[in-house]
Coordinates of C-alpha atoms (C1' of nucleotides) in Angstrom, one line a residue:
Chain T
M1 CA 153.5 -84.0 67.0
T2 CA 154.2 -80.5 68.4
P3 CA 156.9 -78.8 66.5
L4 CA 160.4 -78.8 67.9
R5 CA 161.4 -76.1 70.4
K6 CA 163.7 -73.4 68.9
D7 CA 166.8 -74.5 70.7
A8 CA 166.2 -78.1 70.0
A9 CA 165.8 -77.4 66.3
R10 CA 169.0 -75.3 66.3
N11 CA 170.9 -78.2 68.0
W12 CA 169.5 -80.7 65.6
D13 CA 170.8 -78.7 62.7
R14 CA 174.2 -78.3 64.4
I15 CA 174.5 -82.0 64.9
L16 CA 173.5 -82.9 61.4
T17 CA 175.9 -80.3 60.0
V18 CA 178.8 -81.7 62.0
A19 CA 177.9 -85.3 61.1
R20 CA 177.8 -84.4 57.4
E21 CA 181.3 -82.8 57.7
L22 CA 182.7 -85.9 59.4
V23 CA 181.2 -88.2 56.8
D24 CA 182.5 -86.1 54.0
E25 CA 186.0 -86.2 55.4
G26 CA 185.8 -89.9 55.7
T27 CA 185.9 -90.0 59.5
P28 CA 183.7 -92.7 61.0
L29 CA 180.9 -91.2 63.0
Q30 CA 181.4 -91.2 66.8
L31 CA 178.7 -89.6 68.8
N32 CA 181.0 -88.3 71.5
D33 CA 183.1 -86.6 68.8
V34 CA 180.0 -85.2 67.2
A35 CA 178.9 -83.7 70.5
R36 CA 182.3 -82.1 71.2
R37 CA 182.6 -80.6 67.7
A38 CA 179.0 -79.3 67.9
G39 CA 179.7 -77.8 71.3
L40 CA 176.9 -79.8 72.9
G41 CA 176.6 -82.4 75.7
V42 CA 176.6 -86.1 74.8
G43 CA 173.1 -86.4 76.2
T44 CA 171.7 -83.9 73.7
V45 CA 173.1 -85.8 70.8
Y46 CA 171.8 -89.1 72.1
R47 CA 168.3 -87.7 72.6
H48 CA 168.1 -86.5 69.0
F49 CA 169.7 -89.7 67.6
P50 CA 169.5 -92.8 69.8
T51 CA 172.2 -94.6 68.0
T52 CA 175.0 -94.0 65.6
E53 CA 173.0 -95.7 62.9
A54 CA 170.1 -93.4 63.4
L55 CA 172.3 -90.4 62.8
L56 CA 174.0 -92.0 59.8
E57 CA 170.6 -92.8 58.2
T58 CA 169.5 -89.2 58.8
V59 CA 172.6 -87.9 57.2
A60 CA 172.0 -90.2 54.2
T61 CA 168.3 -89.4 53.9
P62 CA 168.6 -86.5 51.4
C63 CA 170.6 -88.7 49.0
L64 CA 168.1 -91.5 49.3
E65 CA 165.3 -89.0 48.5
A66 CA 167.2 -87.9 45.4
L67 CA 167.7 -91.5 44.3
A68 CA 164.0 -92.2 44.8
D69 CA 163.2 -89.1 42.7
H70 CA 165.4 -90.1 39.9
G71 CA 163.9 -93.6 40.0
R72 CA 160.5 -92.2 39.3
K73 CA 161.8 -90.0 36.5
A74 CA 163.6 -93.0 34.9
L75 CA 160.2 -94.6 34.3
E76 CA 159.4 -91.9 31.8
D77 CA 162.5 -92.6 29.7
P78 CA 161.4 -94.1 26.4
D79 CA 164.6 -96.1 26.0
P80 CA 164.4 -99.0 28.5
W81 CA 168.1 -99.8 28.4
H82 CA 169.1 -96.2 28.8
A83 CA 166.8 -95.9 31.8
F84 CA 168.2 -99.0 33.3
S85 CA 171.9 -98.2 32.9
E86 CA 171.3 -94.6 34.0
F87 CA 169.5 -95.8 37.1
L88 CA 172.3 -98.1 38.1
T89 CA 174.9 -95.4 37.4
R90 CA 173.2 -93.1 39.8
L91 CA 173.0 -95.8 42.4
V92 CA 176.7 -96.4 42.2
E93 CA 177.9 -92.8 41.9
A94 CA 175.8 -91.8 44.9
Q95 CA 177.4 -94.5 47.0
V96 CA 180.9 -93.8 45.9
S97 CA 180.7 -90.1 46.6
D98 CA 179.0 -90.6 50.0
P99 CA 180.2 -93.2 52.4
S100 CA 177.1 -92.8 54.6
L101 CA 174.9 -93.9 51.7
A102 CA 177.1 -96.8 51.0
K103 CA 176.7 -98.1 54.6
V104 CA 173.0 -97.5 54.7
A105 CA 172.5 -99.3 51.4
A106 CA 174.5 -102.3 52.5
T107 CA 172.6 -102.6 55.8
A108 CA 169.6 -104.9 55.6
T109 CA 167.8 -103.8 58.7
D110 CA 167.1 -100.1 59.1
T111 CA 166.8 -98.0 62.2
L112 CA 164.4 -95.3 60.9
P113 CA 161.1 -96.0 59.2
R114 CA 161.8 -93.2 56.8
T115 CA 164.9 -95.1 55.6
T116 CA 162.9 -98.2 55.0
E117 CA 160.3 -96.3 53.1
L118 CA 162.8 -94.6 50.8
K119 CA 164.6 -97.8 50.1
Q120 CA 161.4 -99.5 49.2
Q121 CA 160.6 -96.7 46.8
I122 CA 164.0 -97.1 45.1
M123 CA 163.5 -100.9 45.0
T124 CA 160.1 -100.5 43.4
A125 CA 161.5 -98.1 40.8
G126 CA 164.4 -100.4 40.1
T127 CA 162.2 -103.4 39.7
E128 CA 160.0 -101.6 37.2
V129 CA 163.0 -100.3 35.2
L130 CA 164.5 -103.8 35.2
T131 CA 161.2 -105.4 34.1
R132 CA 160.9 -103.0 31.1
A133 CA 164.5 -103.5 30.1
R134 CA 164.0 -107.3 30.3
A135 CA 160.8 -107.1 28.3
A136 CA 162.6 -105.1 25.6
G137 CA 165.2 -107.9 25.4
A138 CA 167.9 -105.6 26.6
V139 CA 169.1 -107.5 29.7
R140 CA 169.8 -111.1 30.6
E141 CA 166.9 -113.1 31.7
D142 CA 168.5 -114.5 34.9
L143 CA 168.9 -111.2 36.6
A144 CA 166.5 -111.0 39.6
D145 CA 165.0 -107.8 41.0
G146 CA 166.8 -108.4 44.3
D147 CA 170.2 -108.5 42.6
L148 CA 170.3 -104.9 41.7
V149 CA 171.1 -103.3 45.0
P150 CA 173.7 -105.9 46.1
L151 CA 175.5 -105.6 42.8
M152 CA 175.7 -101.9 43.0
C153 CA 176.9 -102.1 46.6
G154 CA 179.6 -104.5 45.3
V155 CA 180.7 -102.1 42.6
A156 CA 180.9 -99.3 45.1
Y157 CA 182.8 -101.5 47.5
A158 CA 185.3 -102.6 44.8
T159 CA 185.9 -98.9 44.2
Y160 CA 186.7 -98.3 47.9
V161 CA 189.0 -101.3 48.3
H162 CA 192.6 -100.3 47.9
S163 CA 191.6 -96.9 46.8
D164 CA 194.3 -94.3 47.2
G165 CA 191.9 -91.5 47.9
P166 CA 188.6 -90.0 47.1
A167 CA 190.1 -88.3 44.1
D168 CA 189.8 -90.8 41.3
R169 CA 187.2 -93.0 42.8
L170 CA 184.4 -91.8 40.4
P171 CA 186.2 -92.7 37.2
T172 CA 187.1 -96.1 38.6
A173 CA 183.5 -96.7 39.6
R174 CA 182.3 -95.9 36.1
R175 CA 184.8 -98.2 34.6
Y176 CA 183.7 -101.1 36.8
L177 CA 180.1 -100.4 36.2
D178 CA 180.6 -100.2 32.5
T179 CA 182.2 -103.6 32.6
L180 CA 179.4 -105.1 34.6
L181 CA 176.7 -103.5 32.4
R182 CA 178.3 -105.1 29.4
G183 CA 177.9 -108.4 31.2
L184 CA 174.3 -107.6 32.1
S185 CA 173.2 -106.8 28.6
A186 CA 171.5 -109.5 26.6
Chain O
M1 CA 214.6 -118.1 66.6
T2 CA 214.4 -120.7 69.3
P3 CA 211.4 -123.0 68.8
L4 CA 208.3 -122.3 70.9
R5 CA 208.1 -123.7 74.3
K6 CA 205.8 -126.8 74.6
D7 CA 202.9 -125.1 76.5
A8 CA 203.2 -122.0 74.3
A9 CA 202.8 -124.1 71.2
R10 CA 199.8 -125.9 72.7
N11 CA 198.1 -122.6 73.5
W12 CA 198.9 -121.2 70.1
D13 CA 197.1 -124.1 68.6
R14 CA 194.1 -123.8 70.9
I15 CA 193.8 -120.1 70.1
L16 CA 193.9 -120.7 66.4
T17 CA 191.4 -123.5 66.6
V18 CA 188.9 -121.4 68.5
A19 CA 189.5 -118.5 66.2
R20 CA 188.8 -120.7 63.1
E21 CA 185.6 -121.9 64.8
L22 CA 184.4 -118.4 65.5
V23 CA 185.2 -117.2 61.9
D24 CA 183.4 -120.2 60.5
E25 CA 180.2 -119.5 62.5
G26 CA 180.3 -115.9 61.4
T27 CA 181.0 -114.4 64.7
P28 CA 183.3 -111.4 64.6
L29 CA 186.6 -112.1 66.3
Q30 CA 186.9 -110.6 69.8
L31 CA 190.1 -111.5 71.6
N32 CA 188.5 -111.5 75.0
D33 CA 186.0 -114.0 73.7
V34 CA 188.7 -116.1 72.1
A35 CA 190.5 -116.3 75.4
R36 CA 187.5 -117.3 77.4
R37 CA 186.6 -120.1 74.9
A38 CA 190.1 -121.4 74.8
G39 CA 190.3 -121.4 78.6
L40 CA 193.2 -119.0 78.6
G41 CA 194.0 -115.6 80.0
V42 CA 193.6 -112.6 77.9
G43 CA 197.2 -111.8 78.2
T44 CA 198.2 -115.1 76.7
V45 CA 196.1 -114.4 73.6
Y46 CA 197.5 -110.9 73.2
R47 CA 201.1 -112.1 73.5
H48 CA 200.6 -114.5 70.7
F49 CA 198.6 -112.1 68.5
P50 CA 199.1 -108.5 69.3
T51 CA 195.9 -107.3 67.6
T52 CA 192.7 -108.8 66.2
E53 CA 194.0 -108.3 62.7
A54 CA 197.1 -110.4 63.4
L55 CA 194.9 -113.3 64.6
L56 CA 192.6 -112.8 61.6
E57 CA 195.5 -112.9 59.2
T58 CA 196.9 -116.0 60.8
V59 CA 193.6 -117.7 60.5
A60 CA 193.4 -116.8 56.8
T61 CA 197.0 -117.7 56.0
P62 CA 196.3 -121.4 54.9
C63 CA 193.6 -120.1 52.4
L64 CA 196.0 -117.5 51.1
E65 CA 198.6 -120.2 50.6
A66 CA 196.1 -122.4 48.7
L67 CA 195.3 -119.5 46.4
A68 CA 198.9 -118.7 45.7
D69 CA 199.4 -122.4 44.9
H70 CA 196.5 -122.4 42.5
G71 CA 197.8 -119.3 40.9
R72 CA 201.1 -120.9 40.1
K73 CA 199.3 -123.9 38.6
A74 CA 197.0 -121.8 36.5
L75 CA 200.1 -120.6 34.6
E76 CA 200.4 -124.1 33.2
D77 CA 196.9 -124.1 31.8
P78 CA 197.1 -124.0 27.9
D79 CA 193.8 -122.2 27.6
P80 CA 194.4 -118.5 28.7
W81 CA 190.7 -117.7 29.1
H82 CA 190.0 -120.9 31.2
A83 CA 193.0 -120.1 33.4
F84 CA 191.8 -116.6 33.9
S85 CA 188.2 -117.4 34.7
E86 CA 189.2 -120.3 36.9
F87 CA 191.6 -118.1 38.8
L88 CA 188.9 -115.4 39.5
T89 CA 186.4 -118.1 40.4
R90 CA 188.7 -119.4 43.1
L91 CA 189.4 -115.9 44.4
V92 CA 185.7 -115.3 44.8
E93 CA 184.7 -118.7 46.2
A94 CA 187.4 -118.6 48.8
Q95 CA 186.2 -115.2 50.0
V96 CA 182.6 -116.2 50.1
S97 CA 183.2 -119.4 52.0
D98 CA 185.6 -117.7 54.5
P99 CA 184.8 -114.3 56.0
S100 CA 188.4 -114.0 57.3
L101 CA 189.8 -114.2 53.9
A102 CA 187.3 -111.6 52.6
K103 CA 188.4 -109.1 55.3
V104 CA 192.1 -109.8 54.7
A105 CA 191.7 -109.4 51.0
A106 CA 189.9 -106.1 51.3
T107 CA 192.5 -104.6 53.7
A108 CA 195.2 -102.7 52.0
T109 CA 197.8 -102.6 54.8
D110 CA 198.7 -105.9 56.3
T111 CA 199.9 -106.7 59.9
L112 CA 202.0 -109.7 59.2
P113 CA 204.8 -109.9 56.7
R114 CA 203.7 -113.3 55.7
T115 CA 200.4 -112.0 54.6
T116 CA 202.0 -109.3 52.4
E117 CA 204.2 -112.0 50.9
L118 CA 201.4 -114.3 50.0
K119 CA 199.2 -111.5 48.6
Q120 CA 202.1 -110.5 46.4
Q121 CA 202.4 -114.0 45.1
I122 CA 198.8 -114.1 44.3
M123 CA 199.0 -110.7 42.6
T124 CA 201.9 -111.8 40.5
A125 CA 200.1 -114.9 39.3
G126 CA 197.0 -112.8 38.6
T127 CA 199.0 -110.3 36.6
E128 CA 200.6 -113.1 34.5
V129 CA 197.3 -114.9 33.9
L130 CA 195.6 -111.6 32.9
T131 CA 198.5 -110.7 30.6
R132 CA 198.2 -114.0 28.8
A133 CA 194.5 -113.8 28.4
R134 CA 194.8 -110.3 27.1
A135 CA 197.5 -111.3 24.7
A136 CA 195.2 -114.1 23.4
G137 CA 192.5 -111.4 22.8
A138 CA 190.2 -113.0 25.3
V139 CA 189.7 -110.1 27.7
R140 CA 189.1 -106.4 27.4
E141 CA 192.1 -104.2 26.9
D142 CA 191.2 -101.6 29.6
L143 CA 191.3 -104.0 32.5
A144 CA 194.3 -103.2 34.6
D145 CA 196.2 -105.7 36.8
G146 CA 195.3 -103.9 39.9
D147 CA 191.6 -104.2 39.1
L148 CA 191.4 -108.0 39.7
V149 CA 191.4 -108.1 43.5
P150 CA 189.1 -105.2 44.1
L151 CA 186.6 -106.6 41.6
M152 CA 186.6 -110.0 43.2
C153 CA 186.2 -108.4 46.7
G154 CA 183.2 -106.5 45.2
V155 CA 181.6 -109.7 44.0
A156 CA 182.1 -111.4 47.3
Y157 CA 180.7 -108.3 49.1
A158 CA 177.7 -108.2 46.8
T159 CA 177.1 -111.8 47.8
Y160 CA 177.2 -111.0 51.5
V161 CA 175.0 -107.9 51.3
H162 CA 171.4 -108.8 52.2
S163 CA 172.3 -112.5 52.2
D164 CA 169.8 -114.6 54.1
G165 CA 172.4 -117.0 55.3
P166 CA 175.6 -118.9 54.3
A167 CA 173.5 -121.6 52.6
D168 CA 172.9 -120.2 49.1
R169 CA 175.8 -117.8 49.0
L170 CA 178.0 -119.9 46.7
P171 CA 175.5 -120.2 43.8
T172 CA 174.7 -116.4 44.1
A173 CA 178.4 -115.7 43.9
R174 CA 178.9 -117.8 40.9
R175 CA 176.0 -116.1 39.2
Y176 CA 177.4 -112.7 39.9
L177 CA 180.9 -113.7 38.7
D178 CA 179.5 -115.2 35.5
T179 CA 177.9 -112.0 34.7
L180 CA 181.0 -110.0 35.4
L181 CA 183.1 -112.4 33.4
R182 CA 180.8 -111.9 30.4
G183 CA 181.5 -108.2 30.7
L184 CA 185.2 -108.8 31.0
S185 CA 185.6 -110.9 27.9
A186 CA 186.6 -109.2 24.7
Chain Y
dC1 C1' 155.7 -63.0 85.5
dA2 C1' 155.1 -67.5 86.8
dC3 C1' 154.6 -72.2 85.9
dG4 C1' 154.9 -76.7 83.5
dA5 C1' 156.8 -79.1 79.8
dA6 C1' 160.7 -79.9 77.1
dA7 C1' 165.5 -79.9 76.4
dC8 C1' 170.2 -79.6 78.2
dG9 C1' 174.5 -81.6 79.8
dG10 C1' 177.6 -84.1 82.3
dA11 C1' 178.5 -88.0 85.5
dT12 C1' 178.4 -92.7 85.1
dA13 C1' 177.6 -97.6 83.9
dG14 C1' 178.9 -101.1 80.6
dC15 C1' 181.6 -103.2 77.1
dG16 C1' 185.6 -104.4 74.3
dG17 C1' 190.5 -103.6 73.1
dA18 C1' 195.0 -103.5 74.9
dT19 C1' 198.7 -103.3 78.6
dC20 C1' 201.5 -104.6 82.6
dC21 C1' 203.6 -107.2 86.0
dG22 C1' 203.8 -110.6 89.9
dG23 C1' 203.7 -115.5 89.8
dA24 C1' 204.1 -120.1 87.6
dT25 C1' 206.3 -123.2 84.4
dG26 C1' 209.4 -125.2 81.2
dT27 C1' 214.4 -125.9 79.8
dG28 C1' 219.4 -126.0 79.8
dT29 C1' 223.5 -126.5 83.0
dG30 C1' 226.6 -128.0 86.9
Chain P
dC1 C1' 219.0 -134.3 90.3
dA2 C1' 218.7 -129.7 91.5
dC3 C1' 219.2 -125.1 90.5
dA4 C1' 218.7 -120.8 87.9
dC5 C1' 217.1 -118.3 84.3
dA6 C1' 214.4 -117.3 80.4
dT7 C1' 210.0 -117.7 78.9
dC8 C1' 205.3 -117.8 79.4
dC9 C1' 200.8 -117.4 82.0
dG10 C1' 196.8 -114.9 83.7
dG11 C1' 194.0 -111.5 85.4
dA12 C1' 193.8 -106.9 87.4
dT13 C1' 193.7 -102.7 85.1
dC14 C1' 193.6 -98.7 81.9
dC15 C1' 191.5 -96.5 78.0
dG16 C1' 188.1 -95.1 74.5
dC17 C1' 183.5 -95.3 72.9
dT18 C1' 178.5 -96.3 73.4
dA19 C1' 174.5 -95.5 75.9
dT20 C1' 171.8 -94.0 80.1
dC21 C1' 170.1 -91.3 83.9
dC22 C1' 168.7 -87.5 86.4
dG23 C1' 169.3 -82.8 88.4
dT24 C1' 169.4 -78.3 86.3
dT25 C1' 168.2 -74.9 82.8
dT26 C1' 165.6 -72.9 79.1
dC27 C1' 161.5 -72.1 76.4
dG28 C1' 156.9 -70.4 75.5
dT29 C1' 152.3 -70.0 77.1
dG30 C1' 148.5 -68.2 80.1

DNA sequence: CACGAAACGGATAGCGGATCCGGATGTGTG
DNA sequence: CACACATCCGGATCCGCTATCCGTTTCGTG
């Protein structure tokens, strides 16, 4: 593809910056709102991001990349249980500190191919980490590969429910995950 | 209050029946839709239930009552751990088999006073059950009263995420809860 | 500088939530 | 039995958000 025109690139950045701000302050993304705050027309926003989900996934992409990176590194950890628990911890902490990621993780069907690709990479790493931990006799036998993501989404969700504010979400999430990990260990 | 007029009572029933059907088939409640299916005007629906949440809570009320009932009965169980695990199991199974309950449970601020009342009863029972189990040395010390509901919402949520259909949700939920319970035990 | 492609932006359709009020329908009273 | 009033019905209507469409503007290349 031809590279983006200068003004288009500028507006793309503006939109993403505003979207990131909105997500961080907990406001649900509304494309009209994004357009207004970015000083752009609604049409411009919708050309760059056809749906709310597309924008949300783009906002979450850097976090997904970071998780995929960590997943690959976890495979070099000599301690299978440490690699496993660390991997899950990252998965939960990322979701708790970033609502956009939580939504994207919980959604089965993606809008952007890039999102699917990254999710797959994370899944692959997770499966490998789990397999090693299981082989080392560190985790229960009846834990399936496909259980990891849902369980982590559940922990993140439990942290959000009835939460008073973003302040003490992280410690709560760690507590919940610790408890679950104890149940997962063999 | 004066009792409902005959036609009003009839319509109230119709609305609730339709709403229950919609919830059961997994469709999100839309009051316009409810009105059409019940053969009533939109205004009628909105007079009986000012918001979607009000209707949802009314639909969920019988389930909440059942849970509160069971909570009271659990206090008579001589085995503290059995009472505890049974209580949590009911909490999860109810949410998994009824989306309306899952939403109501996860919402911090209620619309109807009756909902708040029932939630409080359940919370009270849960606290008591947890206290006894803790006193018997059956559960971890660092589990707070307020953690029970969020954790059960989390388990139910994990079951919904990436779920292929309502068919095998219940076994999955039991598996997840078993794992968590293992982590909760002392 | 001039021209075509690409991007802009706002008017507008479509949809769901929620409201309002003129008309219909039960219910208690003379 | 009939009347009157409170209550309820129902849909036309408003509002906010998503998404589209198309005339106008801007970029960058020859």
